[in-house]
Short mmCIF file of C-alpha atoms in Angstrom, two decimals:
data_model
loop_
_atom_site.label_atom_id
_atom_site.label_comp_id
_atom_site.label_asym_id
_atom_site.label_seq_id
_atom_site.Cartn_x
_atom_site.Cartn_y
_atom_site.Cartn_z
CA MET A 442 -0.01 0.00 0.00
CA PRO A 443 1.41 3.47 -0.89
CA ARG A 444 2.80 5.44 2.05
CA SER A 445 1.86 9.03 2.71
CA LEU A 446 4.58 11.51 1.79
CA ALA A 447 4.38 12.83 5.36
CA ALA A 448 5.76 9.52 6.66
CA GLN A 449 8.81 9.43 4.33
CA THR A 450 12.28 10.90 4.37
CA GLU A 451 13.63 13.17 1.66
CA THR A 452 15.72 10.28 0.38
CA ASP A 453 12.61 8.11 0.18
CA LEU A 454 10.94 10.80 -1.88
CA GLY A 455 13.74 10.87 -4.45
CA GLY A 456 16.00 13.64 -3.14
CA ALA A 457 15.87 17.39 -2.79
CA LEU A 458 14.74 18.07 -6.37
CA SER A 459 12.12 15.35 -6.53
CA VAL A 460 8.70 16.76 -7.29
CA LEU A 461 7.44 14.91 -4.23
CA THR A 462 9.93 16.68 -1.94
CA LEU A 463 9.08 20.05 -3.47
CA GLN A 464 5.38 19.45 -3.08
CA ARG A 465 5.71 18.44 0.57
CA ARG A 466 7.92 21.44 1.31
CA ASP A 467 5.29 23.81 -0.07
CA HIS A 468 2.56 22.02 1.90
CA GLN A 469 4.55 22.50 5.10
CA ARG A 470 4.93 26.21 4.37
CA LEU A 471 1.21 26.36 3.57
CA GLU A 472 0.31 25.08 7.02
CA LEU A 473 2.56 27.68 8.67
CA LEU A 474 0.92 30.48 6.66
CA LEU A 475 -2.58 29.23 7.45
CA ASP A 476 -1.71 29.23 11.14
CA ARG A 477 -0.35 32.82 10.80
CA VAL A 478 -3.54 34.05 9.18
CA GLU A 479 -5.75 32.31 11.76
CA SER A 480 -3.80 33.64 14.72
CA SER A 481 -3.30 37.28 13.60
CA SER A 482 -5.35 40.36 12.85
CA GLY A 483 -5.12 43.73 11.10
CA SER A 484 -2.13 44.44 8.93
CA GLU A 485 -0.31 41.32 10.10
CA ARG A 486 -3.19 39.14 8.93
CA GLY A 487 -3.29 41.01 5.63
CA ALA A 488 0.40 40.39 5.09
CA ALA A 489 0.00 36.69 5.89
CA LEU A 490 -2.91 36.41 3.44
CA THR A 491 -0.77 38.03 0.74
CA ALA A 492 2.06 35.58 1.40
CA LEU A 493 -0.46 32.73 1.31
CA CYS A 494 -1.71 33.78 -2.15
CA ARG A 495 1.86 34.06 -3.45
CA LEU A 496 2.40 30.46 -2.40
CA VAL A 497 -0.93 28.88 -3.28
CA PHE A 498 -1.52 30.08 -6.83
CA PRO A 499 1.94 29.49 -8.37
CA HIS A 500 2.01 26.10 -6.65
CA ALA A 501 -1.41 25.10 -8.02
CA PHE A 502 -0.62 26.44 -11.47
CA ALA A 503 2.56 24.36 -11.68
CA GLU A 504 0.58 21.29 -10.58
CA GLU A 505 -2.06 21.89 -13.26
CA ALA A 506 0.47 22.64 -16.03
CA VAL A 507 3.13 20.02 -15.24
CA LEU A 508 2.23 17.49 -12.61
CA TRP A 509 -1.37 16.51 -13.26
CA PRO A 510 -0.78 15.91 -16.99
CA LEU A 511 2.05 13.57 -15.93
CA VAL A 512 -0.29 11.80 -13.51
CA ARG A 513 -2.92 11.31 -16.22
CA ARG A 514 -0.33 9.86 -18.57
CA THR A 515 1.16 7.59 -15.93
CA LEU A 516 -1.70 6.27 -13.75
CA PRO A 517 -4.73 4.28 -14.95
CA ASP A 518 -6.97 6.29 -12.60
CA GLY A 519 -5.06 9.53 -13.12
CA ALA A 520 -7.94 11.40 -14.76
CA GLU A 521 -10.25 10.65 -11.82
CA LEU A 522 -7.61 11.53 -9.21
CA THR A 523 -6.64 14.84 -10.80
CA LEU A 524 -10.26 15.89 -11.45
CA ARG A 525 -10.95 15.86 -7.73
CA VAL A 526 -7.96 18.11 -7.04
CA GLU A 527 -8.88 20.41 -9.94
CA GLN A 528 -12.37 20.82 -8.49
CA GLU A 529 -10.82 21.83 -5.15
CA HIS A 530 -8.51 24.28 -6.95
CA GLN A 531 -11.44 25.80 -8.81
CA GLU A 532 -13.40 26.37 -5.62
CA ILE A 533 -10.33 27.90 -3.95
CA ASN A 534 -9.90 30.28 -6.86
CA GLU A 535 -13.57 31.33 -6.68
CA LEU A 536 -13.43 31.83 -2.90
CA PHE A 537 -10.22 33.88 -2.99
CA THR A 538 -11.70 36.09 -5.71
CA GLU A 539 -14.70 36.72 -3.46
CA LEU A 540 -12.41 37.25 -0.45
CA GLU A 541 -10.50 40.02 -2.26
CA VAL A 542 -13.63 42.22 -2.44
CA THR A 543 -14.94 41.45 1.05
CA ASP A 544 -14.36 43.75 4.06
CA PRO A 545 -11.35 42.19 5.92
CA GLY A 546 -12.98 42.92 9.28
CA SER A 547 -16.33 41.32 8.46
CA LEU A 548 -17.76 37.99 9.57
CA GLU A 549 -18.18 37.08 5.90
CA HIS A 550 -14.45 37.48 5.36
CA MET A 551 -13.81 35.12 8.29
CA ARG A 552 -16.34 32.63 6.92
CA LEU A 553 -14.79 32.66 3.49
CA PHE A 554 -11.32 32.16 4.86
CA GLU A 555 -12.42 29.27 7.05
CA ARG A 556 -13.72 27.46 3.95
CA ILE A 557 -10.53 28.30 2.04
CA ALA A 558 -8.35 26.93 4.83
CA GLU A 559 -10.47 23.77 4.99
CA LEU A 560 -10.09 23.20 1.25
CA LEU A 561 -6.36 23.91 1.21
CA ARG A 562 -5.75 21.42 4.01
CA GLN A 563 -7.95 18.84 2.32
CA ASP A 564 -6.13 19.40 -0.97
CA ALA A 565 -2.75 18.79 0.67
CA ARG A 566 -4.01 15.60 2.33
CA ASP A 567 -5.49 14.25 -0.92
CA GLU A 568 -2.21 14.85 -2.69
CA GLU A 569 0.18 13.55 0.01
CA ASP A 570 -1.90 10.57 1.11
CA VAL A 571 -3.37 9.32 -2.17
CA LEU A 572 -2.36 10.89 -5.48
CA LEU A 573 1.39 11.48 -5.10
CA PRO A 574 2.20 8.15 -3.42
CA LYS A 575 0.63 6.42 -6.41
CA LEU A 576 2.80 8.49 -8.74
CA GLN A 577 5.81 7.56 -6.63
CA GLU A 578 5.13 3.85 -7.16
CA ALA A 579 4.92 4.35 -10.92
CA LEU A 580 8.04 6.46 -11.48
CA ASP A 581 11.71 6.03 -10.58
CA PRO A 582 13.62 8.72 -8.63
CA ARG A 583 15.26 10.10 -11.76
CA ALA A 584 11.86 10.71 -13.38
CA LEU A 585 10.61 12.33 -10.18
CA ARG A 586 13.57 14.69 -10.19
CA ARG A 587 13.03 15.61 -13.87
CA ALA A 588 9.41 16.40 -13.04
CA GLY A 589 10.59 18.40 -10.05
CA VAL A 590 12.90 20.62 -12.09
CA LEU A 591 10.14 21.38 -14.61
CA TRP A 592 7.54 21.94 -11.86
CA LEU A 593 9.91 24.33 -10.06
CA ALA A 594 10.60 26.33 -13.24
CA VAL A 595 6.88 26.78 -13.88
CA ARG A 596 6.12 27.56 -10.23
CA TYR A 597 8.55 30.49 -10.23
CA THR A 598 7.13 31.96 -13.44
CA ALA A 599 3.40 31.41 -12.76
CA PRO A 600 0.48 33.76 -12.01
CA THR A 601 0.29 34.78 -8.35
CA ARG A 602 -3.43 35.59 -8.00
CA PRO A 603 -6.76 33.76 -8.39
CA HIS A 604 -8.09 33.37 -11.93
CA PRO A 605 -11.28 31.30 -11.64
CA THR A 606 -12.26 31.65 -15.30
CA VAL A 607 -9.07 30.17 -16.74
CA ALA A 608 -9.05 26.43 -17.49
CA ARG A 609 -7.46 24.17 -14.92
CA ARG A 610 -5.86 22.10 -17.72
CA PRO A 611 -3.80 22.69 -20.87
CA PRO A 612 -4.02 24.23 -23.35
CA GLY A 613 -6.05 26.96 -21.68
CA ASN A 614 -3.89 27.37 -18.60
CA ALA A 615 -0.69 27.28 -20.69
CA LEU A 616 -2.00 30.06 -22.94
CA ALA A 617 -2.94 32.10 -19.88
CA ALA A 618 0.49 31.85 -18.25
CA LEU A 619 2.37 34.59 -20.08
CA PRO A 620 -0.13 37.48 -19.93
CA LEU A 621 -1.47 36.75 -16.49
CA THR A 622 1.95 36.16 -14.94
CA GLY A 623 3.13 39.56 -16.19
CA LEU A 624 -0.01 41.31 -14.96
CA ASP A 625 -0.05 39.59 -11.57
CA ARG A 626 3.59 40.17 -10.80
CA SER A 627 3.33 43.79 -11.90
CA ARG A 628 0.44 44.21 -9.49
CA ASP A 629 2.47 42.56 -6.74
CA ARG A 630 5.23 45.14 -7.19
CA LEU A 631 2.77 48.03 -7.27
CA ASP A 632 1.00 46.80 -4.15
CA GLN A 633 4.29 46.44 -2.34
CA ALA A 634 5.36 49.94 -3.40
CA SER A 635 2.04 51.42 -2.28
CA ARG A 636 2.70 50.22 1.30
CA ARG A 637 6.03 52.03 1.43
CA ALA A 638 5.50 55.17 -0.65
CA PRO A 639 4.28 58.62 0.44
CA ALA A 640 0.50 59.07 0.25
CA PRO A 641 0.22 60.64 -3.25
CA LEU A 642 2.51 58.07 -4.82
CA ALA A 643 0.86 55.22 -2.89
CA ALA A 644 -2.54 56.28 -4.29
CA GLY A 645 -1.07 56.22 -7.81
CA CYS A 646 0.30 52.70 -7.26
CA ARG A 647 -3.04 51.48 -6.02
CA GLY A 648 -4.81 53.00 -9.03
CA ALA A 649 -2.35 51.38 -11.41
CA SER A 650 -2.85 48.03 -9.68
CA ARG A 651 -6.63 48.32 -10.07
CA ALA A 652 -6.20 49.14 -13.76
CA LEU A 653 -4.06 46.02 -14.26
CA ALA A 654 -6.66 43.98 -12.39
CA THR A 655 -9.25 45.13 -14.89
CA VAL A 656 -6.99 44.08 -17.76
CA ALA A 657 -6.36 40.69 -16.13
CA GLY A 658 -10.09 40.18 -15.72
CA ALA A 659 -10.59 40.81 -19.42
CA VAL A 660 -7.71 38.56 -20.42
CA GLU A 661 -8.83 35.58 -18.39
CA HIS A 662 -12.22 35.65 -20.07
CA LEU A 663 -10.73 35.14 -23.54
CA PRO A 664 -12.24 31.92 -25.00
CA PRO A 665 -8.90 30.17 -25.79
CA LEU A 666 -7.93 30.38 -22.11
CA ARG A 667 -10.91 28.25 -21.14
CA ARG A 668 -10.06 25.27 -23.32
CA GLY A 669 -9.08 21.81 -22.18
CA GLU A 670 -10.56 21.18 -18.74
CA ASN A 671 -13.14 18.63 -17.72
CA PRO A 672 -16.55 20.36 -17.70
CA THR A 673 -17.37 18.97 -14.27
CA THR A 674 -14.52 20.98 -12.71
CA ARG A 675 -16.95 23.85 -12.23
CA THR A 676 -19.98 21.95 -10.91
#
């Protein structure tokens, strides 16, 4: 019976660059960030939420672009296993999009985050306990390291914000990567600058970030960016 990744050493998982090691490392950081959000308030909670988004969305994008296609090619039940995770990813994207426009001090904001945290933890368990151990049984350590290098490259060049309209599978998500990554990371820099700049400049940065958000919203609704996924992902 496949062993959970949580019960294995780095050597068991195929080494430092194995995609299994990289996934587990991100999941460990995810739990720390969830704890930070849940135990903080005000600006500290906002900063923790920002850090959480910058982890969650590149991580998930790299899974959807690199890892889940590999699972579908390798495992007989790969399509079924990845569909469940994609459905979780879709709901997380939708909830984070709603969270962004909800008053941070409201009960609704807390309710939305509780559901997001529940889904993120469930997603990590599904991957570490079921999906990834099956992939581990099917691939040798060298193949796991090759997948890890590619996954890491995509993760560090992926969109950093929720995009619920974009497909969770290629080719749609691959087509979305270039424009949305540029827009998201430009917004990240503007938002960071707005927190440090004098008031007039900060207001300009926030306005520019909102303008880019509008552009990103238009881009992600382009029909080619919605191609490829299983229709039940959004049910």
